[in-house]
Short mmCIF file of N, CA and C and ligand atoms in Angstrom, two decimals:
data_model
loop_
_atom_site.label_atom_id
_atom_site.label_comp_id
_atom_site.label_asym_id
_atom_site.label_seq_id
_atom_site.Cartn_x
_atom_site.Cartn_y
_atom_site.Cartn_z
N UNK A 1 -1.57 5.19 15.72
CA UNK A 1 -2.41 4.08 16.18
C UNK A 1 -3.84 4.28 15.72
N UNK A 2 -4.37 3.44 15.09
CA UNK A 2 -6.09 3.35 14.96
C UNK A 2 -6.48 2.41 16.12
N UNK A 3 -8.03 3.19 15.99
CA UNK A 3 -8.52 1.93 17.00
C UNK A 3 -9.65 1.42 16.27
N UNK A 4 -10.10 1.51 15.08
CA UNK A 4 -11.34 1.36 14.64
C UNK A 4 -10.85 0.82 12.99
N UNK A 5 -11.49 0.38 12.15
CA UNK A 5 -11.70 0.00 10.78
C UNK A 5 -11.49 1.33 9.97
N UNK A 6 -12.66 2.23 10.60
CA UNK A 6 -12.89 3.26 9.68
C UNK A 6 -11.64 4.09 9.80
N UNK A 7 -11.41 4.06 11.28
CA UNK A 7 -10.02 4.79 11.76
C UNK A 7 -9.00 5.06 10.56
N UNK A 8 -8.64 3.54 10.23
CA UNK A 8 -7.48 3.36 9.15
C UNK A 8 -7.54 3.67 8.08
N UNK A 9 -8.80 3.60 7.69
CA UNK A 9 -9.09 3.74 5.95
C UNK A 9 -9.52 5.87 6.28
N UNK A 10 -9.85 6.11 7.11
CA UNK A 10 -9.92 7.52 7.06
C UNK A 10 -8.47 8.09 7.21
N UNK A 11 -7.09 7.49 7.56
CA UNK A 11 -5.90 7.68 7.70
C UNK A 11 -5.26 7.41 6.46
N UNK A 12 -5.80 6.41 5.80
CA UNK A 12 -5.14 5.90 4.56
C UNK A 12 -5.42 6.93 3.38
N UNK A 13 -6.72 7.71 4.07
CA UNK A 13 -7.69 8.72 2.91
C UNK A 13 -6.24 9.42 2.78
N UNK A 14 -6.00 10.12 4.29
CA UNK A 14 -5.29 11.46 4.09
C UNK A 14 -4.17 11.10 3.77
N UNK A 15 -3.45 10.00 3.57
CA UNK A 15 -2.29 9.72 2.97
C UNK A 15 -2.75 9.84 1.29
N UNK A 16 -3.57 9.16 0.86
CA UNK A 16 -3.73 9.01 -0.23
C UNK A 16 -4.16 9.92 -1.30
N UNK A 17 -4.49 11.37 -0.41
CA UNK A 17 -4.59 12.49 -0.79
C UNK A 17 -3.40 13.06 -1.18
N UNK A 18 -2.59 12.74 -0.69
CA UNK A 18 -1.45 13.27 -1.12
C UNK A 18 -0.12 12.73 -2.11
N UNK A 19 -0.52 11.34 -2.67
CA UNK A 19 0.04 10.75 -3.75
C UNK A 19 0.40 11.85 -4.49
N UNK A 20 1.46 10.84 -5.67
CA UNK A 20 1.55 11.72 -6.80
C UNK A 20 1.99 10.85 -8.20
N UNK A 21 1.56 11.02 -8.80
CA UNK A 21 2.06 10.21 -10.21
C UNK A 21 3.61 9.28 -9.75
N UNK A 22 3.25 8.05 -9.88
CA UNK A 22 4.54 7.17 -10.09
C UNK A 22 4.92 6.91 -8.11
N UNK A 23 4.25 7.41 -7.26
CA UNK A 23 4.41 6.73 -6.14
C UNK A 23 3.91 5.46 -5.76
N UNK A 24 4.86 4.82 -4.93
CA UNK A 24 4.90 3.69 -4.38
C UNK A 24 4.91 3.56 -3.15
N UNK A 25 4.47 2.51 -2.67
CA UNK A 25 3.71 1.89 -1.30
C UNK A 25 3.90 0.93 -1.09
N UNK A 26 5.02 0.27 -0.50
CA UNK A 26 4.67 -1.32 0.42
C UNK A 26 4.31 -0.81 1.63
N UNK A 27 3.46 -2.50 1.74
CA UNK A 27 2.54 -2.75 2.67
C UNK A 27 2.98 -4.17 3.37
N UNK A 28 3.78 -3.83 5.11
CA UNK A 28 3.82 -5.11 5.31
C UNK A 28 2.92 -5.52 6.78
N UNK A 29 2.73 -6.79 7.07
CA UNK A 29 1.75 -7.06 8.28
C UNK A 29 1.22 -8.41 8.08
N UNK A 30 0.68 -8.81 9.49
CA UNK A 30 0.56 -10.42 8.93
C UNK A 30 -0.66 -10.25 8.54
N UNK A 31 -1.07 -11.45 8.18
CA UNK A 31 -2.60 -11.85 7.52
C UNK A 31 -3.64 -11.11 8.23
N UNK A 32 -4.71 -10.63 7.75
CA UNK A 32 -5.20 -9.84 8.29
C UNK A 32 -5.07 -8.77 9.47
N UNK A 33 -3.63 -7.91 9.14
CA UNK A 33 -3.61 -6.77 9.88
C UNK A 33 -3.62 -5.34 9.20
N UNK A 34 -4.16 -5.57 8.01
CA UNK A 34 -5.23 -4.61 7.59
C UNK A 34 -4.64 -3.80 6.27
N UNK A 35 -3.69 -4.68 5.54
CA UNK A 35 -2.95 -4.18 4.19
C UNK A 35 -3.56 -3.80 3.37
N UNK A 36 -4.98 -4.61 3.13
CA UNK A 36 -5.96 -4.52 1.93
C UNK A 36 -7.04 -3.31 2.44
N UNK A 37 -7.42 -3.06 3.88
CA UNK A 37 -8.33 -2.38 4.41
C UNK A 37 -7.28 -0.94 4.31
N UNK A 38 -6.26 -0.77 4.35
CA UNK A 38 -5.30 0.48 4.20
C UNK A 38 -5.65 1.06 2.85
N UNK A 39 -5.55 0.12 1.95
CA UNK A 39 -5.23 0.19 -0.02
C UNK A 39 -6.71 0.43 -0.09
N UNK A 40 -7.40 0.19 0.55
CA UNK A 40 -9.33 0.92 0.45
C UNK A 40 -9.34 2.10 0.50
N UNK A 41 -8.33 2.69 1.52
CA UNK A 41 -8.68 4.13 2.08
C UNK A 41 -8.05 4.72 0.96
N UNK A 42 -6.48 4.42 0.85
CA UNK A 42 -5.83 5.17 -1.08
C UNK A 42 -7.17 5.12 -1.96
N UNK A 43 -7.74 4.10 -2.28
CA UNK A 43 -9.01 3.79 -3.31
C UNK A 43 -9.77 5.05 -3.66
N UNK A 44 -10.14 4.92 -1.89
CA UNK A 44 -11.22 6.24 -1.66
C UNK A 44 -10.64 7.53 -1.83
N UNK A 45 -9.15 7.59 -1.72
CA UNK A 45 -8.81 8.69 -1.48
C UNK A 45 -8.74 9.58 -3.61
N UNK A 46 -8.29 8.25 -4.03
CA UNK A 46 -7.81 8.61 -6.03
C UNK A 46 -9.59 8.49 -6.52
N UNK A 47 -10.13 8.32 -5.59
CA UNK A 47 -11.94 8.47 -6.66
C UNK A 47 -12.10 7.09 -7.43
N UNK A 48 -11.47 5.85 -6.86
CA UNK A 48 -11.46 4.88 -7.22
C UNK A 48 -13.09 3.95 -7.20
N UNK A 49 -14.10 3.90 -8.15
CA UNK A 49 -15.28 3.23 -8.18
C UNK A 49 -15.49 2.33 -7.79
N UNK A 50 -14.50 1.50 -7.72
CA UNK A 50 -15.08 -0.23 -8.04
C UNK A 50 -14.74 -0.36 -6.46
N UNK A 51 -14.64 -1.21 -6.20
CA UNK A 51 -14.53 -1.98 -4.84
C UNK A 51 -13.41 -2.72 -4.70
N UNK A 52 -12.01 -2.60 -3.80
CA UNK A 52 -10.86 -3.03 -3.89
C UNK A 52 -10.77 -3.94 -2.78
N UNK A 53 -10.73 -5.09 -3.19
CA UNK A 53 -10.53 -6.17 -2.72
C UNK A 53 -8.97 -6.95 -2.41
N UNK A 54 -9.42 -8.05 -1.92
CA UNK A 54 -7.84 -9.19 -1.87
C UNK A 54 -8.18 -9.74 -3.27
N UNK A 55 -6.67 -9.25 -3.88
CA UNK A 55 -6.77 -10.22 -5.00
C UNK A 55 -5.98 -11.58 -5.03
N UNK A 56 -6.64 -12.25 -4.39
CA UNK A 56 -6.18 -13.93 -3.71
C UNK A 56 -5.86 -14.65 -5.17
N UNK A 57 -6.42 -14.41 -5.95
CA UNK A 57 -5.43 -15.36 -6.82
C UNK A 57 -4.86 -13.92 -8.11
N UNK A 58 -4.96 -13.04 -8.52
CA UNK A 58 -4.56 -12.04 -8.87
C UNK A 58 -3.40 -11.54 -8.72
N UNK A 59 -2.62 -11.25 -9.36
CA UNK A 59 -1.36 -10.66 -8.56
C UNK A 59 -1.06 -9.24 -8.63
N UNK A 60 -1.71 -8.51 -10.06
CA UNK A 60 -1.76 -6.67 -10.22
C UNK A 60 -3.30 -6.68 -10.04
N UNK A 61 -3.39 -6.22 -9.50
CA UNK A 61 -5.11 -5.69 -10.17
C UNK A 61 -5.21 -3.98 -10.39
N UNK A 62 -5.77 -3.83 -11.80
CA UNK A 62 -5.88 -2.59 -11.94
C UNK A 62 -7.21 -1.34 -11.77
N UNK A 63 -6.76 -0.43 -11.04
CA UNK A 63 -8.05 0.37 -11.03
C UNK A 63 -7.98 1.99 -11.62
N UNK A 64 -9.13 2.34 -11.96
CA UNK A 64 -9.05 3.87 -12.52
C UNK A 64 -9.23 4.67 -11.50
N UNK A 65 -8.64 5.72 -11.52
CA UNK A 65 -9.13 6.98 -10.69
C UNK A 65 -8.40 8.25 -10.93
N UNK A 66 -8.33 8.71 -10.03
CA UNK A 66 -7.60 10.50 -10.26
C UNK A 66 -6.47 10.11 -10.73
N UNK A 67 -5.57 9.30 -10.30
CA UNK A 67 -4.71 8.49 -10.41
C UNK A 67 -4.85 6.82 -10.69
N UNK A 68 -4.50 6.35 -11.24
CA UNK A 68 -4.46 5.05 -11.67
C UNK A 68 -4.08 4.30 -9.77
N UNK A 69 -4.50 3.41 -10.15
CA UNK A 69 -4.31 2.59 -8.79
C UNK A 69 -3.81 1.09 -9.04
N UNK A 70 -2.52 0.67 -8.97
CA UNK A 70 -1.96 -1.04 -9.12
C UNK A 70 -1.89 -1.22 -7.88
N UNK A 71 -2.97 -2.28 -7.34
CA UNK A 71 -2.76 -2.95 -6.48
C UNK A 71 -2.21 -4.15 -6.13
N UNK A 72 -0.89 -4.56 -5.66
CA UNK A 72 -0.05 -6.23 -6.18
C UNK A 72 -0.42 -6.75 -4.92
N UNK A 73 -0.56 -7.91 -4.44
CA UNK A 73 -0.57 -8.76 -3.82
C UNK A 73 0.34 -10.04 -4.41
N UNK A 74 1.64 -9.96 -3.87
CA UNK A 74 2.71 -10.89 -4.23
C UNK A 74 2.86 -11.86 -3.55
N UNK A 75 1.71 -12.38 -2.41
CA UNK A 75 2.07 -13.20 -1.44
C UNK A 75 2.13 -14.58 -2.28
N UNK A 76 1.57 -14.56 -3.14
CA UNK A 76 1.69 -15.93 -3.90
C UNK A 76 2.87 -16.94 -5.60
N UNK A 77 3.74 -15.06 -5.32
CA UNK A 77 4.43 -15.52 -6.21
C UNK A 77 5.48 -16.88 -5.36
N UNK A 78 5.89 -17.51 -6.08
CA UNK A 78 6.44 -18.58 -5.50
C UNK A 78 8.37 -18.35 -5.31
N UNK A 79 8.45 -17.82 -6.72
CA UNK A 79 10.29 -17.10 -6.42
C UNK A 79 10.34 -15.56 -6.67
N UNK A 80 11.06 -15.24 -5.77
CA UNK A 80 10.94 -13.56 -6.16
C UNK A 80 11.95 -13.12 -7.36
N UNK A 81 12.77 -13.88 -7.83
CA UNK A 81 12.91 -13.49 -9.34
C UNK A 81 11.90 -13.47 -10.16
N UNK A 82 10.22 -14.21 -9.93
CA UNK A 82 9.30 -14.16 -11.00
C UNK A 82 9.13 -12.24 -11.52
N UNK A 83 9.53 -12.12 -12.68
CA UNK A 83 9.52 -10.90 -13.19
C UNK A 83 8.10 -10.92 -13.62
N UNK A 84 6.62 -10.21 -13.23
CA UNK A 84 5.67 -10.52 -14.06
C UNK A 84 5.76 -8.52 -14.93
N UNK A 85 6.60 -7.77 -15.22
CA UNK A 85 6.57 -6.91 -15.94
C UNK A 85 6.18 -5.35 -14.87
N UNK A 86 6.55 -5.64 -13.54
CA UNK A 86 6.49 -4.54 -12.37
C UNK A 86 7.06 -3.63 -12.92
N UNK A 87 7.92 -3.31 -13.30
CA UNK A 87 8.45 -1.82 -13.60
C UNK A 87 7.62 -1.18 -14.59
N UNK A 88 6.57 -1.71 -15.45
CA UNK A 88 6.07 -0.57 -15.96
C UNK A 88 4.79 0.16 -15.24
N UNK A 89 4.61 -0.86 -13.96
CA UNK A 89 3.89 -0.21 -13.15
C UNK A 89 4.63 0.54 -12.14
N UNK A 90 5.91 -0.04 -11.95
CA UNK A 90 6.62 1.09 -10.75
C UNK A 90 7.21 2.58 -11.27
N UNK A 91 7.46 2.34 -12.73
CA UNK A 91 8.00 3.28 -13.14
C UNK A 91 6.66 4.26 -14.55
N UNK A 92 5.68 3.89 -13.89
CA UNK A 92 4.32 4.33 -14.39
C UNK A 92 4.03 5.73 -13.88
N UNK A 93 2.59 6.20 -14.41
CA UNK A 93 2.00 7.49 -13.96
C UNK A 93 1.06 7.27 -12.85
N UNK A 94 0.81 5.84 -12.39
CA UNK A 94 -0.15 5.82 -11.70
C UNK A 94 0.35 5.50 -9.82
N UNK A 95 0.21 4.87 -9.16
CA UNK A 95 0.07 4.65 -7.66
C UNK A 95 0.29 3.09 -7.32
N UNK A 96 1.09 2.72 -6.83
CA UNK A 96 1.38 1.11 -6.74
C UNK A 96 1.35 0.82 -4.96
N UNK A 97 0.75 0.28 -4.94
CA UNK A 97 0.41 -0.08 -3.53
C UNK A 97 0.77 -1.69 -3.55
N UNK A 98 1.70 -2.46 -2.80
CA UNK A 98 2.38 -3.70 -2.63
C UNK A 98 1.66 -4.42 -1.26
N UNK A 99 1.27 -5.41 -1.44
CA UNK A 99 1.23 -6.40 -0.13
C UNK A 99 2.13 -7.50 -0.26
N UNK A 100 2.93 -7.82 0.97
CA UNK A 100 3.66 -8.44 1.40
C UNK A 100 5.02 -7.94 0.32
N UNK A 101 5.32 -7.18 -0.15
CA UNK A 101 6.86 -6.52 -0.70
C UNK A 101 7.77 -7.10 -0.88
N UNK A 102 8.08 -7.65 0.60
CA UNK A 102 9.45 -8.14 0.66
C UNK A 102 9.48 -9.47 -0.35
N UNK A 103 8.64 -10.16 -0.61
CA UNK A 103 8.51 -11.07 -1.20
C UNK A 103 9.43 -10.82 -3.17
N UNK A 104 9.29 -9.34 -2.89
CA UNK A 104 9.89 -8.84 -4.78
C UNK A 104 10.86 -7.62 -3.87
N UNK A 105 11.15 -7.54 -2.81
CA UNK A 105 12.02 -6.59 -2.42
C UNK A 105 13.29 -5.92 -3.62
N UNK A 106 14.05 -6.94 -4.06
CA UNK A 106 14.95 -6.74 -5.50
C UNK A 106 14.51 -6.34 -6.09
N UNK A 107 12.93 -6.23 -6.43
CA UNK A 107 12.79 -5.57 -7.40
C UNK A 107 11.89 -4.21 -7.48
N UNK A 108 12.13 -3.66 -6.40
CA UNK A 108 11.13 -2.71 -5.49
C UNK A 108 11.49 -1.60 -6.08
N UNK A 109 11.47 -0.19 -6.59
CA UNK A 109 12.51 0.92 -6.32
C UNK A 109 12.19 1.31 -5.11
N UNK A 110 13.90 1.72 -4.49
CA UNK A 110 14.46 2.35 -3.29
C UNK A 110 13.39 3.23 -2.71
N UNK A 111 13.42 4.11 -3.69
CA UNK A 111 12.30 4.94 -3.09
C UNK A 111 10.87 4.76 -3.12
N UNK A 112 10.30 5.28 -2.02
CA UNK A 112 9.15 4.41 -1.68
C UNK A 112 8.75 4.84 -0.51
N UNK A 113 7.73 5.01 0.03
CA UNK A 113 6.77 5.00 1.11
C UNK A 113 6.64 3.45 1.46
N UNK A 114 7.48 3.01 3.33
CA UNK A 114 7.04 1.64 3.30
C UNK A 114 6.22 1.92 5.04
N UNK A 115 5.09 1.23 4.78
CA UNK A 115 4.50 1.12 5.80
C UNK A 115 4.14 -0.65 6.38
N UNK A 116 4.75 -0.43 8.05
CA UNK A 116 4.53 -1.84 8.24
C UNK A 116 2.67 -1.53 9.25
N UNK A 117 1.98 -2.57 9.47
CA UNK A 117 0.81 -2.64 10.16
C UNK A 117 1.23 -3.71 11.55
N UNK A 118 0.78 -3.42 12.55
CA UNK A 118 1.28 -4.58 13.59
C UNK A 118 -0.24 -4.63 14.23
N UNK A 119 -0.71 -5.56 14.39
CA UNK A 119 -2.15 -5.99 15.54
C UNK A 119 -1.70 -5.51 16.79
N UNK A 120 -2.86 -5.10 17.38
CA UNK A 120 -2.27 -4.80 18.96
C UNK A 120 -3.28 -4.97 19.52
N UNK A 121 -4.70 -5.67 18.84
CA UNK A 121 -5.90 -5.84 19.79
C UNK A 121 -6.97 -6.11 18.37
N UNK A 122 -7.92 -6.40 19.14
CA UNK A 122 -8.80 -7.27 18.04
C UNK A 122 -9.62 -6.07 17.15
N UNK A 123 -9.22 -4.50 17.44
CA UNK A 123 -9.75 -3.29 16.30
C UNK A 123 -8.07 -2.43 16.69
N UNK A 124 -7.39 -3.21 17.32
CA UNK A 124 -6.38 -1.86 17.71
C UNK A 124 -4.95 -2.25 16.42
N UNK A 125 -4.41 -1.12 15.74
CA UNK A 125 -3.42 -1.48 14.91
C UNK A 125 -2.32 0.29 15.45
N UNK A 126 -1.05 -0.78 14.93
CA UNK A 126 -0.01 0.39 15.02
C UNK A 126 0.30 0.44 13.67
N UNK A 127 0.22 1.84 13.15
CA UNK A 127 0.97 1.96 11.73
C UNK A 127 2.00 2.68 11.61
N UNK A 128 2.85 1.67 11.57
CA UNK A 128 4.43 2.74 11.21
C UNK A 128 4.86 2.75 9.64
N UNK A 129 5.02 4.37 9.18
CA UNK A 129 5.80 4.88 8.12
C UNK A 129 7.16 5.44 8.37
N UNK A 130 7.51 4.25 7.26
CA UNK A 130 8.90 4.52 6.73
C UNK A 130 9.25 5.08 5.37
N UNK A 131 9.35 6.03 5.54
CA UNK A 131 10.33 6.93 4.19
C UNK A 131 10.98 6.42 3.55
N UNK A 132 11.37 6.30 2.17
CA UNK A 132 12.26 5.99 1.70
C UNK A 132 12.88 7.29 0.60
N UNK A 133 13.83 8.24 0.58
CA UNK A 133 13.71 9.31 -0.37
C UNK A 133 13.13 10.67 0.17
N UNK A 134 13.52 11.70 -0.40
CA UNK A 134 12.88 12.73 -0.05
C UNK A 134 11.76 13.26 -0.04
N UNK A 135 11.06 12.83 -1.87
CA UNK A 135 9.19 12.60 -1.91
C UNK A 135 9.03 12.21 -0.39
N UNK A 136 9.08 10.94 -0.21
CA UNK A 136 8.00 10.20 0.68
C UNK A 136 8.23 10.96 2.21
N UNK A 137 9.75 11.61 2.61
CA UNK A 137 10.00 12.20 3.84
C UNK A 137 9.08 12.97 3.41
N UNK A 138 8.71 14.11 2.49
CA UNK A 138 7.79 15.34 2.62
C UNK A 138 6.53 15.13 2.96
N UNK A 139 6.17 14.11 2.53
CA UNK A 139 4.54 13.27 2.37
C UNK A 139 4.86 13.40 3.95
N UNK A 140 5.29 12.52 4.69
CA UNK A 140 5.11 12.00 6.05
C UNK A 140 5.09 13.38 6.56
N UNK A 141 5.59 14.30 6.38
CA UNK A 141 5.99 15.91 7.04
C UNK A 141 5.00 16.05 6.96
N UNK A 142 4.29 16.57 5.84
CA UNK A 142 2.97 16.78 5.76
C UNK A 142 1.95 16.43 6.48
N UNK A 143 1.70 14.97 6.07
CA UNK A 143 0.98 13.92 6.36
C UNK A 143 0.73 14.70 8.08
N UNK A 144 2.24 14.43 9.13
CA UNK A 144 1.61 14.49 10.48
C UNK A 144 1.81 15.26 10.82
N UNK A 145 1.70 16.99 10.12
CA UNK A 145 1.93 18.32 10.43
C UNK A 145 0.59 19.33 10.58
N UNK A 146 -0.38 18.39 9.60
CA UNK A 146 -1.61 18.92 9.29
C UNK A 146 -2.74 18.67 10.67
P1 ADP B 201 -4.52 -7.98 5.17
O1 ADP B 201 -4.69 -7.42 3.80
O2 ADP B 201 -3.37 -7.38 5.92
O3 ADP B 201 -4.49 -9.47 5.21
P2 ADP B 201 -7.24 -7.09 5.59
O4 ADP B 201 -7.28 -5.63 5.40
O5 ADP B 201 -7.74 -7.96 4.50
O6 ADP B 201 -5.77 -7.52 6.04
O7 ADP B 201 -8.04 -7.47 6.90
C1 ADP B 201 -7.93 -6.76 8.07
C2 ADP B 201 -9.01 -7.25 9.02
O8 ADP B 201 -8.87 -6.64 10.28
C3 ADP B 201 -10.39 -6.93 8.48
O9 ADP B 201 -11.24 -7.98 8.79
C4 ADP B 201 -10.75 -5.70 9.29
O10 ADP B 201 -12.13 -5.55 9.46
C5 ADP B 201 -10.08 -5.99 10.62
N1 ADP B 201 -9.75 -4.81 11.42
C6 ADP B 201 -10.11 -4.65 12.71
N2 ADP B 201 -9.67 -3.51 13.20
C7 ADP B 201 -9.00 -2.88 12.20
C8 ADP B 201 -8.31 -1.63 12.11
N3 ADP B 201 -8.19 -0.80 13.16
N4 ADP B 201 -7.74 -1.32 10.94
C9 ADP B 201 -7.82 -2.18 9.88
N5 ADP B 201 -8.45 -3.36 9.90
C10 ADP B 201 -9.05 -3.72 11.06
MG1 MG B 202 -4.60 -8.35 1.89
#
């Protein structure tokens, strides 16, 4: 549970510390329950410069860092067969972080770190991680062992 802004993106840090080449991330939650404010804290976490935003009409946006950073926001593809060329970002060297997922679910790989966000108050959020694979079980081990 966070209770604060910074809360999450300082949670998202220590997740994002622990990426690794070619990991993946959906992100699900309704409209503003804090998908894009999560994918800030990864940002901060890969040494990412620029400023990571909603990419409202965008659908990859790319960033540099320790790790490469693809950020998708798919809420606007219209059919989830639209193939716009995801696998060379899922099956890339860099870090793919998904909003709204389910929307390309078919075309997701299995494995995966999926985290849903739920509101529970006007700064309060629940973040549940779900594993997908053994990578992402170790991450979470880690993650809430430390
Ligand atoms: P999404 O990408 O899911 O639509 P955003 O990250 O763009 O959501 O927006 C989340 C909003 O909720 C922001 O305005 C943010 O300031 C606010 N917020 C309030 N409390 C929190 C919290 N604990 N964690 C994340 N965001 C929060
Ligand atoms: Mg968003």
């Amino acid at each position: 549970k966070t209770k604060t802004i910074e809360e999450t993106i300082e949670f998202a840090k220590n997740l994002g510390n622990k990426l690794f080449p070619g990991a993946v991330i959906t992100l699900e939650g309704d409209l503003g329950a804090g998908k894009t404010t999560f994918t800030k804290g990864i940002a901060q976490a890969l040494h990412v410069n620029k400023t990571v935003n909603s990419p409202t009409f965008t659908i990859i946006k790319e960033y540099v860092g320790d790790l490469n950073l693809y950020h998708m926001d798919v809420y606007r593809l219209s059919d989830h067969l639209e193939d716009l060329g995801f696998d060379e970002y899922f099956y890339g060297e860099g870090v793919c972080v998904i909003e709204w997922a389910s929307i390309i679910e078919d075309q997701i790989p299995r494995e995966r770190l999926h985290i849903n966000i739920f509101v529970q108050g006007e700064f309060e959020r629940l973040i549940e991680l779900v594993p997908n694979g053994t990578k992402y079980q170790k991450l979470c081990e880690v993650l809430f062992n430390e």
